[in-house]
mmCIF file with all atom_site columns, C-alpha atoms in Angstrom:
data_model
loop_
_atom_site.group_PDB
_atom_site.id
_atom_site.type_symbol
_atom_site.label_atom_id
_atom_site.label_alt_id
_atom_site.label_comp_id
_atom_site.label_asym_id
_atom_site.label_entity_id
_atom_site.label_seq_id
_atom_site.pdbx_PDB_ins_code
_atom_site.Cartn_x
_atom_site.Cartn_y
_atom_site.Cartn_z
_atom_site.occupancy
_atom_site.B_iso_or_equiv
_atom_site.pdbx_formal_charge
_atom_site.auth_seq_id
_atom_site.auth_comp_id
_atom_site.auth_asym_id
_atom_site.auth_atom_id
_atom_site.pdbx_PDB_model_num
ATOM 1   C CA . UNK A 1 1   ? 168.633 299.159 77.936  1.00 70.00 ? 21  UNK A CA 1
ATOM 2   C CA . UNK A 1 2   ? 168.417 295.090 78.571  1.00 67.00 ? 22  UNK A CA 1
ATOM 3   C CA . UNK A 1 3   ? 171.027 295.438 81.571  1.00 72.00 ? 23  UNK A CA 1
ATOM 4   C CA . UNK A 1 4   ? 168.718 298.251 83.143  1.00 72.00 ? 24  UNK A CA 1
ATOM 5   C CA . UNK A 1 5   ? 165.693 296.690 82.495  1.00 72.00 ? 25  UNK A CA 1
ATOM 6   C CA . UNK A 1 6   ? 166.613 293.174 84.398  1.00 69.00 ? 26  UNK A CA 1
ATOM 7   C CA . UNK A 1 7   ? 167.661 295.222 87.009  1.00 68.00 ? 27  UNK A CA 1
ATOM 8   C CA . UNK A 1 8   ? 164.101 297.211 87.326  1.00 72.00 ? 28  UNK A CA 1
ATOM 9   C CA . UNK A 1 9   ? 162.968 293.613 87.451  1.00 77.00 ? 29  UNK A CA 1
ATOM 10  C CA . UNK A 1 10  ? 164.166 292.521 90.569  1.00 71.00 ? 30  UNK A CA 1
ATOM 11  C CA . UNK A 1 11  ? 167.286 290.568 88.353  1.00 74.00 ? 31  UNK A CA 1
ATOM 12  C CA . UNK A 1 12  ? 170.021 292.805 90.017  1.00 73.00 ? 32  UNK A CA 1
ATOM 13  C CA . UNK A 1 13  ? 172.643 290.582 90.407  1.00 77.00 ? 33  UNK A CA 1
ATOM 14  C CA . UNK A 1 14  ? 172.683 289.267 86.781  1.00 79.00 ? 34  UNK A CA 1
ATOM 15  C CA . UNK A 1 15  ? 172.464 292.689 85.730  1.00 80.00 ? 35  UNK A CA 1
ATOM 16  C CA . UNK A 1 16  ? 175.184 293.823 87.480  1.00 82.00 ? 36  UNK A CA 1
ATOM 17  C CA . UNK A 1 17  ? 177.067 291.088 85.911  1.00 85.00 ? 37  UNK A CA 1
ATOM 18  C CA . UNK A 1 18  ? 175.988 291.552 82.565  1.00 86.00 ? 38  UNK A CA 1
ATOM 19  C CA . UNK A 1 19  ? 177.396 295.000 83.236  1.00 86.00 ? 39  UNK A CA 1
ATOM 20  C CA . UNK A 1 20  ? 180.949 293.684 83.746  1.00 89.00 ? 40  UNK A CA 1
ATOM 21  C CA . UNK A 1 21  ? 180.738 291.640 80.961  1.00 90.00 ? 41  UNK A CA 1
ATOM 22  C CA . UNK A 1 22  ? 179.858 294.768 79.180  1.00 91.00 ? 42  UNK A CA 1
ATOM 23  C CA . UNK A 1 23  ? 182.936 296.555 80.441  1.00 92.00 ? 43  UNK A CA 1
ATOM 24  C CA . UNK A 1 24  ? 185.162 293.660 79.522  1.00 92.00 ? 44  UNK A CA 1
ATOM 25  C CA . UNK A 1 25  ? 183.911 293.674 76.041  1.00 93.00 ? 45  UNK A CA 1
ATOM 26  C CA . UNK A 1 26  ? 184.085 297.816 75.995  1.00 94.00 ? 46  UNK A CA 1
ATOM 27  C CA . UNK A 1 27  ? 187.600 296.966 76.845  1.00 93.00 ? 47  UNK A CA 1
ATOM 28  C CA . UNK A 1 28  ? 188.312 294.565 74.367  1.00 93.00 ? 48  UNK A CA 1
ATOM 29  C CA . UNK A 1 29  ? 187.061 296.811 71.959  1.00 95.00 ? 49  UNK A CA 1
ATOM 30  C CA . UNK A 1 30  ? 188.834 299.680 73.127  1.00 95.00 ? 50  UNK A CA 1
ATOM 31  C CA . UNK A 1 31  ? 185.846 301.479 73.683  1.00 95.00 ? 51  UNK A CA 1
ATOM 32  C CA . UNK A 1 32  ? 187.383 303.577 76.747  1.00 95.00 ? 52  UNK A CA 1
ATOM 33  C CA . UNK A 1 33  ? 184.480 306.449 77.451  1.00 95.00 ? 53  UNK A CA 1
ATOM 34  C CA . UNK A 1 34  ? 181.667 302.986 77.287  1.00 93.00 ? 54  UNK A CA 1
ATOM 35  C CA . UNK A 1 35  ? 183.930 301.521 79.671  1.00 94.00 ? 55  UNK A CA 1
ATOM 36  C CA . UNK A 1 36  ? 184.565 304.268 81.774  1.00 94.00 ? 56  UNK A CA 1
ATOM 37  C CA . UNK A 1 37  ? 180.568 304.934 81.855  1.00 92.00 ? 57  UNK A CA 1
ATOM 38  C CA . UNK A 1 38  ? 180.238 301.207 83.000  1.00 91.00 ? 58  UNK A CA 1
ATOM 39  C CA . UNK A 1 39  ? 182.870 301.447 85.748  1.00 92.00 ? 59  UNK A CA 1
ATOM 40  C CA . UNK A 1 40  ? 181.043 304.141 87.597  1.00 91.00 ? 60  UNK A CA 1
ATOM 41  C CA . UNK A 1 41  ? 177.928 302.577 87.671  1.00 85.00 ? 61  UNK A CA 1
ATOM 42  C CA . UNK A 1 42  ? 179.776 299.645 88.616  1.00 88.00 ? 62  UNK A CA 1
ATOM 43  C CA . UNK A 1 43  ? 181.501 301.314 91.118  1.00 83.00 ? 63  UNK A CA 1
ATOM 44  C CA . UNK A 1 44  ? 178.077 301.065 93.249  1.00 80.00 ? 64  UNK A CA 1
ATOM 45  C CA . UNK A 1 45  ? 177.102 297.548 92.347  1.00 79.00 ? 65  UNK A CA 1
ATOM 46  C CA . UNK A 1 46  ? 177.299 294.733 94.552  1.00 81.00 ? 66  UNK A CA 1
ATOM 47  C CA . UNK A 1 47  ? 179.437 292.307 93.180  1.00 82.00 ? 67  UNK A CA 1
ATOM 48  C CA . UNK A 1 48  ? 180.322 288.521 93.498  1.00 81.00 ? 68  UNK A CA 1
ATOM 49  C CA . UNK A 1 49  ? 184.105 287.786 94.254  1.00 79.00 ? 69  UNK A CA 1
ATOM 50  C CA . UNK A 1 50  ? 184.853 286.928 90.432  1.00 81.00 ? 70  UNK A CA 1
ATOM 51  C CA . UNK A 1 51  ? 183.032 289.818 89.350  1.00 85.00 ? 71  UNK A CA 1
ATOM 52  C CA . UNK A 1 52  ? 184.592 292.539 91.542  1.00 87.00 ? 72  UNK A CA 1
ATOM 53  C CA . UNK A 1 53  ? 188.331 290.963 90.402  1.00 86.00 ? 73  UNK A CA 1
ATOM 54  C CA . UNK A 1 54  ? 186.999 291.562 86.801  1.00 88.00 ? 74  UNK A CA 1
ATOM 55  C CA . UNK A 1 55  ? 185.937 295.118 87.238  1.00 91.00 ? 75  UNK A CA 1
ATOM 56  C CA . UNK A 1 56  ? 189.495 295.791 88.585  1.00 91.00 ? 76  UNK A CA 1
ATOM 57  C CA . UNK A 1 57  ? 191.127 294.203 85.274  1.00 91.00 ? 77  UNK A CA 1
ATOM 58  C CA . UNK A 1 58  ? 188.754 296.016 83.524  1.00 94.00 ? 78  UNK A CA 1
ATOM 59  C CA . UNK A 1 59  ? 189.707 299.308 85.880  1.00 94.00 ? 79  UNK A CA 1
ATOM 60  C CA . UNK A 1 60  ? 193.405 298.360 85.355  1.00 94.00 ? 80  UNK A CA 1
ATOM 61  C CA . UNK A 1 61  ? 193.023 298.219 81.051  1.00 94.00 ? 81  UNK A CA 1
ATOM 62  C CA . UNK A 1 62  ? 191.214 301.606 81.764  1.00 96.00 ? 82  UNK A CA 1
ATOM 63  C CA . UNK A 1 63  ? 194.048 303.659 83.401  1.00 95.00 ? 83  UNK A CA 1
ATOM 64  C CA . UNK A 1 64  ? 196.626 302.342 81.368  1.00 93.00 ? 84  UNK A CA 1
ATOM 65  C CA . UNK A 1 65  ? 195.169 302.905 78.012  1.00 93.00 ? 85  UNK A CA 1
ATOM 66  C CA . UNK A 1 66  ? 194.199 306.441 79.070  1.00 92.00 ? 86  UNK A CA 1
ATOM 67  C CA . UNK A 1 67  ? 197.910 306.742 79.671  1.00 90.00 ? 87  UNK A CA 1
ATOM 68  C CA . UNK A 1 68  ? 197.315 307.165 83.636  1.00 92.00 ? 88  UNK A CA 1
ATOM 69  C CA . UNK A 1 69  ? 199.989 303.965 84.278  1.00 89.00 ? 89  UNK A CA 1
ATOM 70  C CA . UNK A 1 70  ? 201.193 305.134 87.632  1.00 90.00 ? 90  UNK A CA 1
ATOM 71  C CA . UNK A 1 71  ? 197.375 304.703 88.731  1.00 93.00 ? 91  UNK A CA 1
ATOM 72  C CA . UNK A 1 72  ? 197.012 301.628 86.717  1.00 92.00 ? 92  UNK A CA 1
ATOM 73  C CA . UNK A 1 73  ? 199.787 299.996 88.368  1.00 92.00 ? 93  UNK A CA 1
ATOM 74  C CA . UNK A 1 74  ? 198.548 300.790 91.878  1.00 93.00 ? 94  UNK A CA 1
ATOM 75  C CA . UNK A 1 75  ? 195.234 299.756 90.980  1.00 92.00 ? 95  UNK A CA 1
ATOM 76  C CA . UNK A 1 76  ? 196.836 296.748 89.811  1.00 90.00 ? 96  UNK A CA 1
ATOM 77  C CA . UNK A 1 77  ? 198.505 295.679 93.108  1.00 90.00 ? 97  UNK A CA 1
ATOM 78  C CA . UNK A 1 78  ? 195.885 296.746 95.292  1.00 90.00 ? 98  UNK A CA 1
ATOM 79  C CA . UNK A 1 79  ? 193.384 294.074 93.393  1.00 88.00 ? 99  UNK A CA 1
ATOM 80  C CA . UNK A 1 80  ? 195.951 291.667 93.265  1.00 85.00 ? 100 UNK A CA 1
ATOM 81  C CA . UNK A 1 81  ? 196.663 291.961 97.047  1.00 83.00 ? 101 UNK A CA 1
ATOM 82  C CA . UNK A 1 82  ? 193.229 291.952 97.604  1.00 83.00 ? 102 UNK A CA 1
ATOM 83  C CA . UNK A 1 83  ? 191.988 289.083 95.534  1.00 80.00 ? 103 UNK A CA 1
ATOM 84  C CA . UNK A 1 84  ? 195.474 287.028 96.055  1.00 76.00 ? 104 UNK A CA 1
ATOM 85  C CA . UNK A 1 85  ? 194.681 286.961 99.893  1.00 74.00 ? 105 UNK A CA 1
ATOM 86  C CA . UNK A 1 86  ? 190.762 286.368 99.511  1.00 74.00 ? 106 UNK A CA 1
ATOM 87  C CA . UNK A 1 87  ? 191.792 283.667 97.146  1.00 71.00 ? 107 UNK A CA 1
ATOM 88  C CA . UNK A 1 88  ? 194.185 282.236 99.464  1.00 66.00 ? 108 UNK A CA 1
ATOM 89  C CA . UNK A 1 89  ? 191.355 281.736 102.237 1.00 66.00 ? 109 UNK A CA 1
ATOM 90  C CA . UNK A 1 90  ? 188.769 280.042 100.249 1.00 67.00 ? 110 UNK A CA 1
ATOM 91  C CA . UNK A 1 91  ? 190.924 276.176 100.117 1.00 59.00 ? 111 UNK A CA 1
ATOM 92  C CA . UNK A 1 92  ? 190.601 274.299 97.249  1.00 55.00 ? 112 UNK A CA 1
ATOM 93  C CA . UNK A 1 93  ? 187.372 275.275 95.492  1.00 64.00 ? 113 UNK A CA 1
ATOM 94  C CA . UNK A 1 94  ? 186.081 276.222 92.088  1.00 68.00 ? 114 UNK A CA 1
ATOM 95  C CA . UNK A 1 95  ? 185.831 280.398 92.717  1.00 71.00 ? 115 UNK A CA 1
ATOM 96  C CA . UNK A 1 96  ? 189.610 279.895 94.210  1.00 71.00 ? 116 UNK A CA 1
ATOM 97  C CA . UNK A 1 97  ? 190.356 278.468 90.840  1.00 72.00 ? 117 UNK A CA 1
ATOM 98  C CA . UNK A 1 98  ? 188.624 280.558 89.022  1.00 75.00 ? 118 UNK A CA 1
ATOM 99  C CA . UNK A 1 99  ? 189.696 284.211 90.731  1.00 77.00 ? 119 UNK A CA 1
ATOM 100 C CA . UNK A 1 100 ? 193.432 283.084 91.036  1.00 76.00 ? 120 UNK A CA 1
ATOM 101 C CA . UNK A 1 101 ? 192.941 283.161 87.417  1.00 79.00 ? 121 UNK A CA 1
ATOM 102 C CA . UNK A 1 102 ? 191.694 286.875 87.307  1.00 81.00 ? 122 UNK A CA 1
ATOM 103 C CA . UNK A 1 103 ? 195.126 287.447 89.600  1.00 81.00 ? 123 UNK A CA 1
ATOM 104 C CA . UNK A 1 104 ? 197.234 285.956 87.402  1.00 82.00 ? 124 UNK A CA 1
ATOM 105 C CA . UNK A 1 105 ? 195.734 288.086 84.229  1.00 86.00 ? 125 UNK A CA 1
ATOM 106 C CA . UNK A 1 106 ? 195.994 291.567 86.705  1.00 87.00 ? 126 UNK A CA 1
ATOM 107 C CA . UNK A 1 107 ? 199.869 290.550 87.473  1.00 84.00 ? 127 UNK A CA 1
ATOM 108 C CA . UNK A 1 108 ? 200.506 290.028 84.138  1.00 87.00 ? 128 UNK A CA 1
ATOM 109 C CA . UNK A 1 109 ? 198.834 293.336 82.965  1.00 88.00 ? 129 UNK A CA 1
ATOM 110 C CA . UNK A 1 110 ? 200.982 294.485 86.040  1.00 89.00 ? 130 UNK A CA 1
ATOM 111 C CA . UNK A 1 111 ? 204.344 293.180 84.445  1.00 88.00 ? 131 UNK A CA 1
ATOM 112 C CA . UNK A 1 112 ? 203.242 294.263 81.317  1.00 90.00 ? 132 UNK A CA 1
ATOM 113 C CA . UNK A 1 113 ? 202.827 297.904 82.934  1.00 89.00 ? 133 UNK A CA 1
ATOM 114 C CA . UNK A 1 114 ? 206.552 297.925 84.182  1.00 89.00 ? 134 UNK A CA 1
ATOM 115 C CA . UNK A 1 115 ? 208.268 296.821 81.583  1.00 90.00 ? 135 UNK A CA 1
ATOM 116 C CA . UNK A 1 116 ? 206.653 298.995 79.303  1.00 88.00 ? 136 UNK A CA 1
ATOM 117 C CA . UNK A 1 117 ? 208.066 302.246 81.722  1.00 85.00 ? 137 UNK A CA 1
ATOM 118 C CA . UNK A 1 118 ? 211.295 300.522 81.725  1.00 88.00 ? 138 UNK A CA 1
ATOM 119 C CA . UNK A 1 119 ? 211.285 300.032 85.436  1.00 88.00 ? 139 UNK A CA 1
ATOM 120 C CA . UNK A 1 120 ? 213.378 296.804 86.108  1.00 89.00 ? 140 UNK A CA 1
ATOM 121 C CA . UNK A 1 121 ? 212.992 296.656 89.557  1.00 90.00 ? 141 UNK A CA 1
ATOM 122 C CA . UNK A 1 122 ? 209.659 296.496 89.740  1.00 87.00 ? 142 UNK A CA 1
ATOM 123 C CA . UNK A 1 123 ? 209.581 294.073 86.709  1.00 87.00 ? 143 UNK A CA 1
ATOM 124 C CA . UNK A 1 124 ? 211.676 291.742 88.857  1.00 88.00 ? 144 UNK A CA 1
ATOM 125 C CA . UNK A 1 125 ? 209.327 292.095 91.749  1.00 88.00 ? 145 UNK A CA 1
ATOM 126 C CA . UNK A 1 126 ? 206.250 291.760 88.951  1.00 85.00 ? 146 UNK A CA 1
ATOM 127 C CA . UNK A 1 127 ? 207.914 288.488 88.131  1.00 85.00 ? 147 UNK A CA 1
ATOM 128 C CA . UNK A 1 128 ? 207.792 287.406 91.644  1.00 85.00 ? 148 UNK A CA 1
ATOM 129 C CA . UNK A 1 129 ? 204.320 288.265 91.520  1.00 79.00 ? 149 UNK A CA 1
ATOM 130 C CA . UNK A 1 130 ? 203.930 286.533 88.729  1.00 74.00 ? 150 UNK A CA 1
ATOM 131 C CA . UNK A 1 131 ? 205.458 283.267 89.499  1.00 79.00 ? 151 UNK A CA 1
ATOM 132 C CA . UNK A 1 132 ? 203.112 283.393 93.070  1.00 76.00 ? 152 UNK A CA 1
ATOM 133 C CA . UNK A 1 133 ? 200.020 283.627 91.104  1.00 70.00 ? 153 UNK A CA 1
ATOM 134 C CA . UNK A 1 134 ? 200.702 281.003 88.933  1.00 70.00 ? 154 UNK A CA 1
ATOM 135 C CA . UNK A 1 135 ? 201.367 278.730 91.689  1.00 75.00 ? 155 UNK A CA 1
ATOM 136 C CA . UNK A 1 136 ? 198.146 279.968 93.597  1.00 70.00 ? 156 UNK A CA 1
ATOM 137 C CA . UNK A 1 137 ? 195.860 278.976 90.950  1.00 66.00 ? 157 UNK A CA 1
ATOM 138 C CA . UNK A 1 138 ? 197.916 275.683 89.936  1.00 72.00 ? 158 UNK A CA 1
ATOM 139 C CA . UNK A 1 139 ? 197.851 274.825 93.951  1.00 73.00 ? 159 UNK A CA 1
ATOM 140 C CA . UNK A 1 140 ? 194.003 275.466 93.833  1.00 68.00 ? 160 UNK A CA 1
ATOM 141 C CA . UNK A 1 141 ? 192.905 273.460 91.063  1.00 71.00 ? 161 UNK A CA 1
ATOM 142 C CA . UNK A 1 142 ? 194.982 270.507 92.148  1.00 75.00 ? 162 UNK A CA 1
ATOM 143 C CA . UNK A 1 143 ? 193.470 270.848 96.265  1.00 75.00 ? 163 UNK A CA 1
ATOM 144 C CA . UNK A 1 144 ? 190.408 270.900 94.335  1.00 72.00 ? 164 UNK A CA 1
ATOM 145 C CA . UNK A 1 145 ? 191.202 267.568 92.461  1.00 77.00 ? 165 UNK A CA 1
ATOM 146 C CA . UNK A 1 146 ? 192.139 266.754 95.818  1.00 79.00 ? 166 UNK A CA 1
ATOM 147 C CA . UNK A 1 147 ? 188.919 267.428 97.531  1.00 79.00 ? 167 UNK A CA 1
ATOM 148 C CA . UNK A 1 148 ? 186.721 265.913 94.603  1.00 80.00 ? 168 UNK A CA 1
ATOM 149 C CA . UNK A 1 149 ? 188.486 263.079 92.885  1.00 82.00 ? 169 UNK A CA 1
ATOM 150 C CA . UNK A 1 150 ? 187.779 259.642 93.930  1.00 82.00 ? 170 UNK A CA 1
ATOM 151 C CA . UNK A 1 151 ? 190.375 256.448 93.957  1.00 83.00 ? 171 UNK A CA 1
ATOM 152 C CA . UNK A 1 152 ? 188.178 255.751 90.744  1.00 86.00 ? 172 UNK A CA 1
ATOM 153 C CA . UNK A 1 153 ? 188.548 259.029 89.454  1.00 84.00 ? 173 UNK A CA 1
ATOM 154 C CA . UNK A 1 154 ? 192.024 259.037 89.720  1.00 82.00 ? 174 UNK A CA 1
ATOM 155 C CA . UNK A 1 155 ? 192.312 255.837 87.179  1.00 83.00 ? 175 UNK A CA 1
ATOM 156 C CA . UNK A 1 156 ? 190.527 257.656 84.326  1.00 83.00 ? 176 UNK A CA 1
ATOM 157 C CA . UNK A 1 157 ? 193.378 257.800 81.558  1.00 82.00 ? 177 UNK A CA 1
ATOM 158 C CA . UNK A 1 158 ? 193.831 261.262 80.174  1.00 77.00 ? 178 UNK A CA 1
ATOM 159 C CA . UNK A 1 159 ? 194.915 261.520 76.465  1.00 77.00 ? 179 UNK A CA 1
ATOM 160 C CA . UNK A 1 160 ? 195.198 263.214 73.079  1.00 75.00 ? 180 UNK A CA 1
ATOM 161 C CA . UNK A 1 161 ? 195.222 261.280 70.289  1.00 73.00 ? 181 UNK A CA 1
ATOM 162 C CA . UNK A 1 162 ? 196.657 264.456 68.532  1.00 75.00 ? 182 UNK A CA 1
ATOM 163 C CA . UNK A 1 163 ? 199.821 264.310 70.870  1.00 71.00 ? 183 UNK A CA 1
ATOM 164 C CA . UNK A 1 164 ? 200.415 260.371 70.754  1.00 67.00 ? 184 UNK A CA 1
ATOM 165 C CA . UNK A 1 165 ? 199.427 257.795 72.686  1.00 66.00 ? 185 UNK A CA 1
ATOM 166 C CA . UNK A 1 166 ? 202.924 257.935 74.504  1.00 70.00 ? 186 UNK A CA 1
ATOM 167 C CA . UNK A 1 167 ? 201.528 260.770 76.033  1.00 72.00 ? 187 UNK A CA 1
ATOM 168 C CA . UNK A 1 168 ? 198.449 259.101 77.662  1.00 76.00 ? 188 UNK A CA 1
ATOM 169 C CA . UNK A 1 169 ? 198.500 259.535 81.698  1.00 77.00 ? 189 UNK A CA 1
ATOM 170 C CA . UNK A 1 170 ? 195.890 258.829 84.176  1.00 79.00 ? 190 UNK A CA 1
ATOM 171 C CA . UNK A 1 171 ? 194.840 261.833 86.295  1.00 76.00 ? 191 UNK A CA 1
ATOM 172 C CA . UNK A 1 172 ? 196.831 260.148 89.877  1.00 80.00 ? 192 UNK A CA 1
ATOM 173 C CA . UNK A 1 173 ? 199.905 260.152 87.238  1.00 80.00 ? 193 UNK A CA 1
ATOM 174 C CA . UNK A 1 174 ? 199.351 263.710 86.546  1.00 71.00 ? 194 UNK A CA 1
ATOM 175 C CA . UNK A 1 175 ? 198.789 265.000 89.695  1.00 70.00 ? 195 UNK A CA 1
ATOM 176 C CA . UNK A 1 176 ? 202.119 263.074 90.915  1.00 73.00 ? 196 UNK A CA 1
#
């Protein structure tokens, strides 16, 4: 009633994304027919970039709880085509970060999909996947570092106490 409301308000944007934070929660819950309800309405939102990778997780955690895994898994690599390459193009900045982040989650859902089939294969090419995402979103939070960090920046010591203070490194060290 809230989501619909904003949205009769002129606030359609944040309710469409209250809406996928209501079908990741739905999902989380295992709540499968209040998810489902929220995907189709979804289906004819207009969505940010984030938002649109998150529906397809949420998508993805549909199918293959419903026990529809051949259409979860194709789901799967369609988003994380998709969102891999639109990630790619955006160079070092805070919504490459943060969607490489949604592909790494949908190619591990992805592995998570083949190995529970028993496909090895596929698992090895999952892996592959899964090894390329990680390095996407490492590679975009460190170009954006890159892009952001002054020389000064670079000096500011990193540490935690909790870890020892032989493990204190300035952020220039780190990014090394």
């Amino acid at each position: 009633e809230v989501i619909a409301a904003a949205a009769r308000s002129g606030l359609v944007a944040a309710s469409a994304d209250a809406r996928v934070v209501a079908a990741e929660l739905a999902a989380d819950r295992r709540d499968w027919d209040s998810l489902q309800r929220l995907l189709d309405v979804l289906d004819d939102a207009d969505l940010g970039l984030a938002a649109r990778c998150r529906r397809s997780l949420a998508r993805v955690r549909l199918l293959a709880a419903t026990d529809r895994a051949g259409e979860a898994l194709a789901e799967c690599a369609r988003a994380v085509d998709e969102f891999g390459a639109l990630a790619a193009a955006l160079g070092g900045t805070e919504l490459r970060a943060h969607i490489a982040l949604h592909v790494t989650e949908l190619v591990d859902l992805g592995l998570g999909l083949v190995v529970g089939v028993g496909d090895w294969v596929a698992a090895l090419e999952w892996s592959e996947r899964q090894r390329a995402a990680a390095l996407d979103a490492t590679f975009a939070i460190l170009e954006w570092c890159l892009d952001h960090w002054t020389v000064e920046d670079l000096a500011v010591e990193i540490a935690h106490p909790e870890w020892g203070d032989d493990r204190a490194h300035t952020r220039g060290f780190c990014l090394e």
